[in-house]
Coordinates of C-alpha atoms in Angstrom, one line a residue:
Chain A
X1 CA -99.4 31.9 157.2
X2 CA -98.7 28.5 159.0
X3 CA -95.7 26.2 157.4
X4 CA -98.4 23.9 155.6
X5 CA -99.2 27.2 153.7
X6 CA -95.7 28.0 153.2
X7 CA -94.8 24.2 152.0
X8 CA -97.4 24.9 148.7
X9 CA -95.7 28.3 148.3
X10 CA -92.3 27.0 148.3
X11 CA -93.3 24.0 145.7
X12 CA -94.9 26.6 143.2
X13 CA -91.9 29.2 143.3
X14 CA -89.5 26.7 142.7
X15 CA -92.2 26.3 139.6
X16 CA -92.0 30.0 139.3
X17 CA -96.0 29.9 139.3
X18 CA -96.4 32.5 142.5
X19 CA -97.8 36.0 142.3
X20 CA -95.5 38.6 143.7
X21 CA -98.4 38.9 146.5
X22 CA -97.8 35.3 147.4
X23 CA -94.0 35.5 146.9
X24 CA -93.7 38.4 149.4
X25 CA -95.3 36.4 151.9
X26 CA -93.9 33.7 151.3
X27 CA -90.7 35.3 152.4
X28 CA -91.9 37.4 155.1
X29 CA -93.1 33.7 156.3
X30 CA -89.1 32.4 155.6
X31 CA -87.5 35.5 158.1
X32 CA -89.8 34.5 160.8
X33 CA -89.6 30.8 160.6
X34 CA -86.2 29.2 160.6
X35 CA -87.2 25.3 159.8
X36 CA -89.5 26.3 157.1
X37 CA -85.8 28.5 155.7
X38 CA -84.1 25.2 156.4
X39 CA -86.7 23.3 154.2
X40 CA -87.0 25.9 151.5
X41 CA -83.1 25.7 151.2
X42 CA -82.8 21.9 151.3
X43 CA -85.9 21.9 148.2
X44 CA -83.9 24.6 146.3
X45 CA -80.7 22.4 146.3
X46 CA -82.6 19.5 145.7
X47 CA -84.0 20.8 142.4
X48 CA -80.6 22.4 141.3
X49 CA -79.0 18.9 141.9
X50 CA -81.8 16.8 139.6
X51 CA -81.4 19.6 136.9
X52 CA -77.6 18.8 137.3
X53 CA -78.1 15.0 136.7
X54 CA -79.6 15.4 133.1
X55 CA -77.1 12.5 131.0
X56 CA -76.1 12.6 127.5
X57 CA -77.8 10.1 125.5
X58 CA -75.2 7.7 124.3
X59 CA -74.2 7.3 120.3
X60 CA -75.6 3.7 120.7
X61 CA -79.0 5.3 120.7
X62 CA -79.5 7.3 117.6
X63 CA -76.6 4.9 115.5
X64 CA -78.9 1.6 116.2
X65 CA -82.3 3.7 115.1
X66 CA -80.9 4.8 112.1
X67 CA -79.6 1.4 111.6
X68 CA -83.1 -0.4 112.2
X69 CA -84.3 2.1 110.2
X70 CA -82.7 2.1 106.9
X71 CA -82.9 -2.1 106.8
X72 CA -86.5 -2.1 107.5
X73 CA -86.4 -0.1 104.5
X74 CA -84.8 -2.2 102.3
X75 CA -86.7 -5.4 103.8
X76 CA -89.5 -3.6 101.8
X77 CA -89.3 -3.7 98.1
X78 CA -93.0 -4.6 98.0
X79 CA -93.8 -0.9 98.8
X80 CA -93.3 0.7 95.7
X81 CA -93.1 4.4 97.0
X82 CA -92.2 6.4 93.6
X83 CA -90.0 9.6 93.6
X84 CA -92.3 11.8 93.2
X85 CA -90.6 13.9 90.0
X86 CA -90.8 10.5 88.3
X87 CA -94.6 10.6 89.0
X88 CA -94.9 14.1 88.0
X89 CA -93.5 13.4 84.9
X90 CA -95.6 10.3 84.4
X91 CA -98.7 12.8 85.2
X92 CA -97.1 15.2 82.7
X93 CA -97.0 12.1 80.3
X94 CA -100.5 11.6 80.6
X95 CA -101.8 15.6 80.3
X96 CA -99.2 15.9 77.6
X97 CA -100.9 13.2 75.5
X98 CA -104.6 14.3 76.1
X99 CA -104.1 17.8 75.0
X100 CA -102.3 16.5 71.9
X101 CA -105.2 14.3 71.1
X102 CA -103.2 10.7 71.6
X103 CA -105.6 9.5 74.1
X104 CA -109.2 10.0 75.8
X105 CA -108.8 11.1 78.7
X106 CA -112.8 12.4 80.8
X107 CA -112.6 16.5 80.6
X108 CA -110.3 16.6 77.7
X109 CA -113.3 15.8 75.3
X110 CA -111.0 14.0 72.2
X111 CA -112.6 11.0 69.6
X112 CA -109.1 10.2 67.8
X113 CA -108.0 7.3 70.6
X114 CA -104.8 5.9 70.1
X115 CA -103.2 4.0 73.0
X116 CA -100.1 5.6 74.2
X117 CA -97.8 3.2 76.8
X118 CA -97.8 5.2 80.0
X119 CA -97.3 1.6 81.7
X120 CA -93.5 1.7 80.4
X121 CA -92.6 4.7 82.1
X122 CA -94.3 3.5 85.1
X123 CA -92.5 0.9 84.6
X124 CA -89.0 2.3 84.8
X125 CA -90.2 3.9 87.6
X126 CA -90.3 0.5 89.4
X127 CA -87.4 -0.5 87.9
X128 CA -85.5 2.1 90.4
X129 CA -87.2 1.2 93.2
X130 CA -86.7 -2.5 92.9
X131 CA -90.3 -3.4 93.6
X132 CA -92.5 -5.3 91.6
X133 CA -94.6 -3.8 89.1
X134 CA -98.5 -3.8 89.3
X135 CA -100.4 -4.5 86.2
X136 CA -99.6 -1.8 83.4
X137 CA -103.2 -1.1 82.2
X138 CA -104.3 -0.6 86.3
X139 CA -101.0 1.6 86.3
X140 CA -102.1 3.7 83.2
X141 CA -105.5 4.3 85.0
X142 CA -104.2 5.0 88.0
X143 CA -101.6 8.1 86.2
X144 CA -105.0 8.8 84.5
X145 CA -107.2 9.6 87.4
X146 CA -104.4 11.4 89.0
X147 CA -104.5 13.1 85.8
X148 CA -108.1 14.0 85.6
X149 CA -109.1 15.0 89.1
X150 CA -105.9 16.6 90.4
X151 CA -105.7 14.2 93.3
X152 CA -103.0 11.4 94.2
X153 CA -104.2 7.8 93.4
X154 CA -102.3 5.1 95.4
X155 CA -102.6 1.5 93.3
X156 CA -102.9 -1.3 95.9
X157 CA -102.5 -4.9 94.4
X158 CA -101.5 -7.9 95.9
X159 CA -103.0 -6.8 99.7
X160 CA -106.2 -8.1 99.3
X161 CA -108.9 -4.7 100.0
X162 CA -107.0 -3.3 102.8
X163 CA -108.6 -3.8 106.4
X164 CA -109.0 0.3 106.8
X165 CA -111.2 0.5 103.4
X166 CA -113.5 -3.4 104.3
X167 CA -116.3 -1.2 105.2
X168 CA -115.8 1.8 102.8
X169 CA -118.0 2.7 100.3
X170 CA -116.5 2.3 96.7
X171 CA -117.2 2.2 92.7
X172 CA -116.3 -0.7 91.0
X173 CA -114.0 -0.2 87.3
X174 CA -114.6 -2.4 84.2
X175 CA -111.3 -4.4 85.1
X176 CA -113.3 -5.1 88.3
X177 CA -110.6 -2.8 90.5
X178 CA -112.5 -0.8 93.6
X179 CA -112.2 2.4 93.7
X180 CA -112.5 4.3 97.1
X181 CA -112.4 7.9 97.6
X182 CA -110.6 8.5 100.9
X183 CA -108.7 11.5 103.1
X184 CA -105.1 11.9 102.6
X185 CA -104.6 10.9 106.3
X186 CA -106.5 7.3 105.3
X187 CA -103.9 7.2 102.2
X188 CA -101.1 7.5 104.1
X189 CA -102.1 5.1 106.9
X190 CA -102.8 3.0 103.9
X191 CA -99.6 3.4 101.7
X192 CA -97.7 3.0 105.0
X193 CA -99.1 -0.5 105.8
X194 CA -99.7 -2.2 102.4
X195 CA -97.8 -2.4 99.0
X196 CA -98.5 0.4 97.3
X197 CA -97.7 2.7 94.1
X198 CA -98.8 5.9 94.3
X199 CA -99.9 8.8 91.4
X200 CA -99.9 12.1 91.9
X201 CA -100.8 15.3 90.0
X202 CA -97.8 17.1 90.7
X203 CA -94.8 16.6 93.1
X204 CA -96.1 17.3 96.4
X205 CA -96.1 13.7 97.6
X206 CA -94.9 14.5 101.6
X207 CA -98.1 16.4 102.0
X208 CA -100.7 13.4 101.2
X209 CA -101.8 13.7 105.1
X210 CA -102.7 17.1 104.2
X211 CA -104.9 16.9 101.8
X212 CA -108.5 16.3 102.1
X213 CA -109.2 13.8 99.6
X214 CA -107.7 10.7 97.8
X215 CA -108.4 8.0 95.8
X216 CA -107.4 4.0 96.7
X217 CA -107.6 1.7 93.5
X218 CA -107.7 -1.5 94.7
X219 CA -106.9 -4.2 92.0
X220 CA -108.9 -7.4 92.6
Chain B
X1 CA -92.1 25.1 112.8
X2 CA -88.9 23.9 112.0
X3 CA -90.3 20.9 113.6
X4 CA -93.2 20.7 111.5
X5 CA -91.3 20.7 108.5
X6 CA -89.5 17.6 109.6
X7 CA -92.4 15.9 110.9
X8 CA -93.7 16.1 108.0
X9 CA -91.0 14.6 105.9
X10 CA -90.4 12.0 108.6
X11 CA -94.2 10.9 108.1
X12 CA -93.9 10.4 104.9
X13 CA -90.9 8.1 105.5
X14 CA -87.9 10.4 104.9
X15 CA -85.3 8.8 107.4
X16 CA -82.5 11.7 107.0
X17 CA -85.8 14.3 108.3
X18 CA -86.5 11.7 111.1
X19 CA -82.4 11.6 111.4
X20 CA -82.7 15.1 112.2
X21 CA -86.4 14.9 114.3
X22 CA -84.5 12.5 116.6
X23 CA -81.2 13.9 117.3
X24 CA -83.2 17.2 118.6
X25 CA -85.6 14.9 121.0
X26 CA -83.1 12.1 121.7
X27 CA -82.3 13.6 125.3
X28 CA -85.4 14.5 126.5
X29 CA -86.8 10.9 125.7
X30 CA -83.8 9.5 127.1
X31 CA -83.6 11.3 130.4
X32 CA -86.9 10.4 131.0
X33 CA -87.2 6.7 130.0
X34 CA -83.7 6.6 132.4
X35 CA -85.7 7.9 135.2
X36 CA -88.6 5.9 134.7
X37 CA -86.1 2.4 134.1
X38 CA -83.7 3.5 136.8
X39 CA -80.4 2.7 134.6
X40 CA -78.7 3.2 131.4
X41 CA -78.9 -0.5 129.7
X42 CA -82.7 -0.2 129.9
X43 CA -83.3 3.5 129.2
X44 CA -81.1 2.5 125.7
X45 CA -83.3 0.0 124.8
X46 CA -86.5 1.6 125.7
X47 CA -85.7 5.2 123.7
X48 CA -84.6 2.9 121.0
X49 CA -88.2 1.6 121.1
X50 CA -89.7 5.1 121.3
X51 CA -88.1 6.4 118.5
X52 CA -89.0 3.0 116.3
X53 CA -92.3 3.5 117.5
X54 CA -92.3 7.1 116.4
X55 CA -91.3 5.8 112.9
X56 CA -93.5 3.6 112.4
X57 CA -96.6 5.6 113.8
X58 CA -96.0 9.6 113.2
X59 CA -98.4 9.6 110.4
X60 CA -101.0 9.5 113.3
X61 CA -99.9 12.7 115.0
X62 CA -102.1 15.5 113.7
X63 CA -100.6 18.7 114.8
X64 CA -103.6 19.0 117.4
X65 CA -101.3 19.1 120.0
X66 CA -96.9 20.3 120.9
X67 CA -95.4 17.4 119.4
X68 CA -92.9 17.5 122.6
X69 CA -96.6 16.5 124.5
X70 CA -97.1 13.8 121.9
X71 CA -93.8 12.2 122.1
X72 CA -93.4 12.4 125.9
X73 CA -96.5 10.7 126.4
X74 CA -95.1 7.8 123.7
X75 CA -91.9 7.5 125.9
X76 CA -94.1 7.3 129.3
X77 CA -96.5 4.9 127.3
X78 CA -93.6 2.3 126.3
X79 CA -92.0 3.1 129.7
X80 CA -95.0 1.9 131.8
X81 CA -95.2 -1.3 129.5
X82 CA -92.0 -2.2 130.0
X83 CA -92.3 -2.1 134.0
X84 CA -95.3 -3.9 134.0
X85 CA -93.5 -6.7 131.7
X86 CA -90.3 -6.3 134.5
X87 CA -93.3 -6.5 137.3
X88 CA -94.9 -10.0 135.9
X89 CA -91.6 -11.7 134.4
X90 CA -89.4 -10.7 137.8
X91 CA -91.9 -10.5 140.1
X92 CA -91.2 -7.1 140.9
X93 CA -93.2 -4.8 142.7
X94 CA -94.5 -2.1 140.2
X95 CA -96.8 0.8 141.8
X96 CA -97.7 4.0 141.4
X97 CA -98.2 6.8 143.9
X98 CA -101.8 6.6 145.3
X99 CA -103.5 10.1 145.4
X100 CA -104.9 9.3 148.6
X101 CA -102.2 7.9 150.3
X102 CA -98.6 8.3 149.9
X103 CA -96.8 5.5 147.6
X104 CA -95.2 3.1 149.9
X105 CA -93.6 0.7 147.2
X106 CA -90.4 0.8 145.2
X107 CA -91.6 0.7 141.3
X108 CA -88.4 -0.9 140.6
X109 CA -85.3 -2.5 142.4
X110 CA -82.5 -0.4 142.6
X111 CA -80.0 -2.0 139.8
X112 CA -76.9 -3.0 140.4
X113 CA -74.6 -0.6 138.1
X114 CA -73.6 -1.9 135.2
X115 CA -69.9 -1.5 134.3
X116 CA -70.5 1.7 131.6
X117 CA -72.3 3.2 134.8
X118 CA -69.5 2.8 137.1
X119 CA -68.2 5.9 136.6
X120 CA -67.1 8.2 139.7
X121 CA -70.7 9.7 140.4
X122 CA -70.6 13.2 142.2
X123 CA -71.1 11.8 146.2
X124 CA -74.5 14.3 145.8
X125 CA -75.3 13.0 142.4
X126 CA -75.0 9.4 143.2
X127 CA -77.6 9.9 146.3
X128 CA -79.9 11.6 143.7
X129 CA -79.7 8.7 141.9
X130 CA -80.2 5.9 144.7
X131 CA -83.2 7.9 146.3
X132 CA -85.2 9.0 142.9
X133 CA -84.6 5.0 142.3
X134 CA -86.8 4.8 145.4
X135 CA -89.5 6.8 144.4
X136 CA -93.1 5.9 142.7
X137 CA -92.4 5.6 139.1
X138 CA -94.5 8.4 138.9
X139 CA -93.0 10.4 141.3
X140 CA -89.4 10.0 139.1
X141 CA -91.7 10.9 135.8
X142 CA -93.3 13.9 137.1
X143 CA -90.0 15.6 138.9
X144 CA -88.3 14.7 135.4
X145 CA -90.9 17.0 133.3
X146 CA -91.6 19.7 135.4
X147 CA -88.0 20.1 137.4
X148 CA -85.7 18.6 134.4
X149 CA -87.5 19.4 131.3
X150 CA -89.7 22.5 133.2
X151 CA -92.9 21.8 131.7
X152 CA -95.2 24.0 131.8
X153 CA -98.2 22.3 134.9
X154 CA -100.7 22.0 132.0
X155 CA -98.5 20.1 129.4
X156 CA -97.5 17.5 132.4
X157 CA -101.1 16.9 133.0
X158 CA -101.7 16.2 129.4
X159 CA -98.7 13.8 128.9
X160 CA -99.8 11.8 132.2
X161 CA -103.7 12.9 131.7
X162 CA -103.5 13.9 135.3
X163 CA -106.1 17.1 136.0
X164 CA -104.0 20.3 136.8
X165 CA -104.2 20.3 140.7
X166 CA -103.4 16.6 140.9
X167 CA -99.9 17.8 138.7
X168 CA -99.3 20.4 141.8
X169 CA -100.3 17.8 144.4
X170 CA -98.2 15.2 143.2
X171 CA -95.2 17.4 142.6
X172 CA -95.1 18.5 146.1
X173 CA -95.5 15.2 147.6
X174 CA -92.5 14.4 144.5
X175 CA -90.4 16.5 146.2
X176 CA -91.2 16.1 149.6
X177 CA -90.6 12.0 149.4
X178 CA -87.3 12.5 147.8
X179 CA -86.0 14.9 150.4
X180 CA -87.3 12.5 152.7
X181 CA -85.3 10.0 151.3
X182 CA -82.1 12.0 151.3
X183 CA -82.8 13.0 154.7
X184 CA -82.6 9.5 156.1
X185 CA -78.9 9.0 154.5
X186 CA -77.8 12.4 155.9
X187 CA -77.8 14.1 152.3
X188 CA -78.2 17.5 154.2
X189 CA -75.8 19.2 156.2
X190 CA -78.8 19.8 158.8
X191 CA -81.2 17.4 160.3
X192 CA -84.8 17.1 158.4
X193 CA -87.6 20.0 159.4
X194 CA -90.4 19.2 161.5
X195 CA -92.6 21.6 158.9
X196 CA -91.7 18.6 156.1
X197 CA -93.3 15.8 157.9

């Protein structure tokens, strides 16, 4: 072994990445050679010396994140992100009311319609949040859907069709809102970025990026 | 896992879980955006900007990869924009180590300490300090991960997209430059080896 050879040795045991093959000869290489024991010591200290040197992050650093943090929140009342055991029990509202007959509702198969105001809960809902509400019959449909298919519905009104969705395929309601099936990761992204309520089936909002499929309602 | 959990809640805009991501990858991020910046003022600002950066964008990280890989390469990316801003608003020189030939420019001046940073340095420490200041800002990223944070070879080459054997090559030449460096200012107790050069 020549002291090039025992240069790339002495970089991949600092690394620990040598065999015990290479390692022996890398020291056999070390007795014989006293500038390459010289190096090998000086590149050993070296390393020791930068692992030493690791700082403390100051307080500054996570105290002015969190603070950033928490007023960007509150700069944004247009996002109306609802707890999700209020939503649940908006869902809940909505099932409640279809298997007692109040309302149609697709797969519940009733005739005797009476309107029943799922809007005002919604409603209250906003109230907490401080954000503005979206229309209440576009809110009712939205709870509905959820409702009906078992998937969360995010209501996006006031955005304009969001960029992510301009070249999405999409059904068009009798209110004229578009209606875009899209994956959870899309709804996120979306609910992130644009003012949005959003409906789900049951309380398991944190995992929307999980779950295959979503639907945007997009009021005109 | 416990990290998965959090992420998780972070994505979906739960500050007290990305309370709790951060304080367990604050150091890391800082350590390396203060070796890549070369003092504490900047390395504040710029893990401040990782970790706003992180807020705003975790939705996007899909679990594909170690989220350690995902935010390192965040930090390096907001590191490297920062220099090049430094490099066209101060006119500083901003290079990287060529693969081909050894890196022969500073990335960034060595700053004059700032009054929180005039603390009583270890004599040893302090040279540390000047010569990894003097290295490629590669050089300082890649001794950082591997001798600092001991990456694994494979996890540095995907935080710097480097292949594999350039991650060995450039950590030897990392090493070699910096002892170099402390050889010239008589960091050793013995003269510099003749198998080095």
């Amino acid at each position: 072994m020549n002291c090039e050879n025992a240069l790339e040795l002495m970089n991949r045991e600092l690394d620990g990445a040598l065999t015990e093959a290479e390692s022996a000869a890398l020291r056999a290489h070390l007795d014989a050679c006293p500038d390459c024991r010289e190096t090998w010591r000086q590149l050993h200290e070296l390393d020791a010396l930068l692992r030493e040197s690791e700082l403390e992050p100051p307080a500054a650093l996570h105290e002015g994140v969190m603070r950033e943090i928490r007023q960007e929140q509150k700069r944004k009342p247009h996002r109306a992100w609802v707890p999700a055991a209020a939503i649940a029990a908006a869902a809940a509202l909505v099932l409640l009311a279809g298997r007692a007959g109040l309302i149609a509702l697709p797969g519940f198969e009733q005739t005797d319609v009476i309107s029943v105001n799922i809007g005002s809960a919604v409603e209250q809902i906003f109230a907490q949040t401080g954000a503005k509400t979206p229309d209440e019959a576009a809110a009712q449909q939205a709870a509905e859907l959820a409702a009906e298919t078992g998937l969360d519905v995010l209501l996006v009104w006031n955005s304009g069709v969001p960029l992510e969705l301009e070249t999405a395929a999409y059904e068009t309601a009798q209110s004229g809102a578009r209606l875009y099936c899209v994956t959870g990761q899309m709804a996120q992204t979306i609910l992130d970025e644009y003012g949005a309520a959003a409906y789900s089936p049951d309380d398991v909002f944190s995992d929307l990026p999980e779950k295959e499929a979503a639907y945007v309602l997009v009021l005109p | 896992m416990q990290d998965d959990n959090l992420i998780r809640r972070a994505a979906a805009q739960d500050a007290a879980a990305f309370e709790q991501l951060m304080l367990l990858h604050q150091k890391p991020v800082y350590n390396i955006c203060y070796r890549m910046a070369g003092n504490a003022e900047d390395a504040l600002d710029l893990s401040q900007e990782v970790f706003l950066k992180l807020w705003r964008t975790l939705t996007q990280y899909q679990f594909d990869a170690a989220f350690s890989t995902w935010l390192y390469r965040l930090t390096q990316n907001v590191c490297i924009d920062f220099l090049r801003k430094q490099k066209r608003q101060q006119h500083v020189s901003l290079t990287f180590s060529d693969d081909e030939d050894e890196g022969k420019e500073l990335s960034v001046p060595d700053p004059e300490p700032l009054p929180e940073e005039r603390v009583i340095f270890n004599e040893k420490q302090e040279a540390i300090r000047t010569a990894m200041n003097a290295l490629p800002v590669d050089f300082r990223e890649i001794l950082e991960l591997r001798v600092v944070r001991q990456l694994p070879y494979e996890q540095i080459a995907q935080i710097m997209d480097l292949p594999v054997g350039t991650v060995k090559s450039r950590l030897a030449r990392a090493r070699l430059q910096l002892k170099k460096r402390l050889d010239a200012g008589n960091f050793f107790e013995t003269g510099a080896s003749k198998c080095t050069e």
